[in-house]
């Protein structure tokens, strides 16, 4: 079921949109061609593994970053974390995903999973993005930018699929863009918390802890 769900989620995303990298269809020049775990199919398989559990909540961020989901295929997950084998439900990588000298590490991914483990809910959480495509500046794939409202709308159908697949799961909006798209999709957020990026780690941690204490 989880691979079917992952494929269905990926199928909602458009192809060939300038400034948006589709992790499940597009290939990046840094994808390691020697790795069976790299590239679009590897990212899809990891997403399926991530969705194979019975989650209590989903942390819904804004969009993939070039240090994280662009190569991992899972929101708030980096190549470094996959090499360390610290993400529940996803096997430790047998090799690299990219040809970069050092594996990518994403600060937000580190903050999110540290908090989930500390609060004892890492095994009961999944991570997603309002838009599961990486927005970057034209001609600069290793940059991040805020998605436009029109781009954000590409993520609405996937949110509905997640709601149907996990009807009892609580959606947690992480950041303003996530809050906006969940409301637009008619999905009630159990809470809205600060995105951990750009100095938001303390507010993110406090917001998640407050939610779980309810």
mmCIF file with all atom_site columns, C-alpha atoms in Angstrom, residues 8 36 71 174:
data_model
loop_
_atom_site.group_PDB
_atom_site.id
_atom_site.type_symbol
_atom_site.label_atom_id
_atom_site.label_alt_id
_atom_site.label_comp_id
_atom_site.label_asym_id
_atom_site.label_entity_id
_atom_site.label_seq_id
_atom_site.pdbx_PDB_ins_code
_atom_site.Cartn_x
_atom_site.Cartn_y
_atom_site.Cartn_z
_atom_site.occupancy
_atom_site.B_iso_or_equiv
_atom_site.pdbx_formal_charge
_atom_site.auth_seq_id
_atom_site.auth_comp_id
_atom_site.auth_asym_id
_atom_site.auth_atom_id
_atom_site.pdbx_PDB_model_num
ATOM 1 C CA . UNK A 1 8   ? -0.147 8.425  -6.124 1.00 0.00 ? 8   UNK A CA 1
ATOM 2 C CA . UNK A 1 36  ? 20.668 2.232  -6.662 1.00 0.00 ? 36  UNK A CA 1
ATOM 3 C CA . UNK A 1 71  ? 17.941 14.219 -2.583 1.00 0.00 ? 71  UNK A CA 1
ATOM 4 C CA . UNK A 1 174 ? 5.069  24.179 10.262 1.00 0.00 ? 174 UNK A CA 1
#
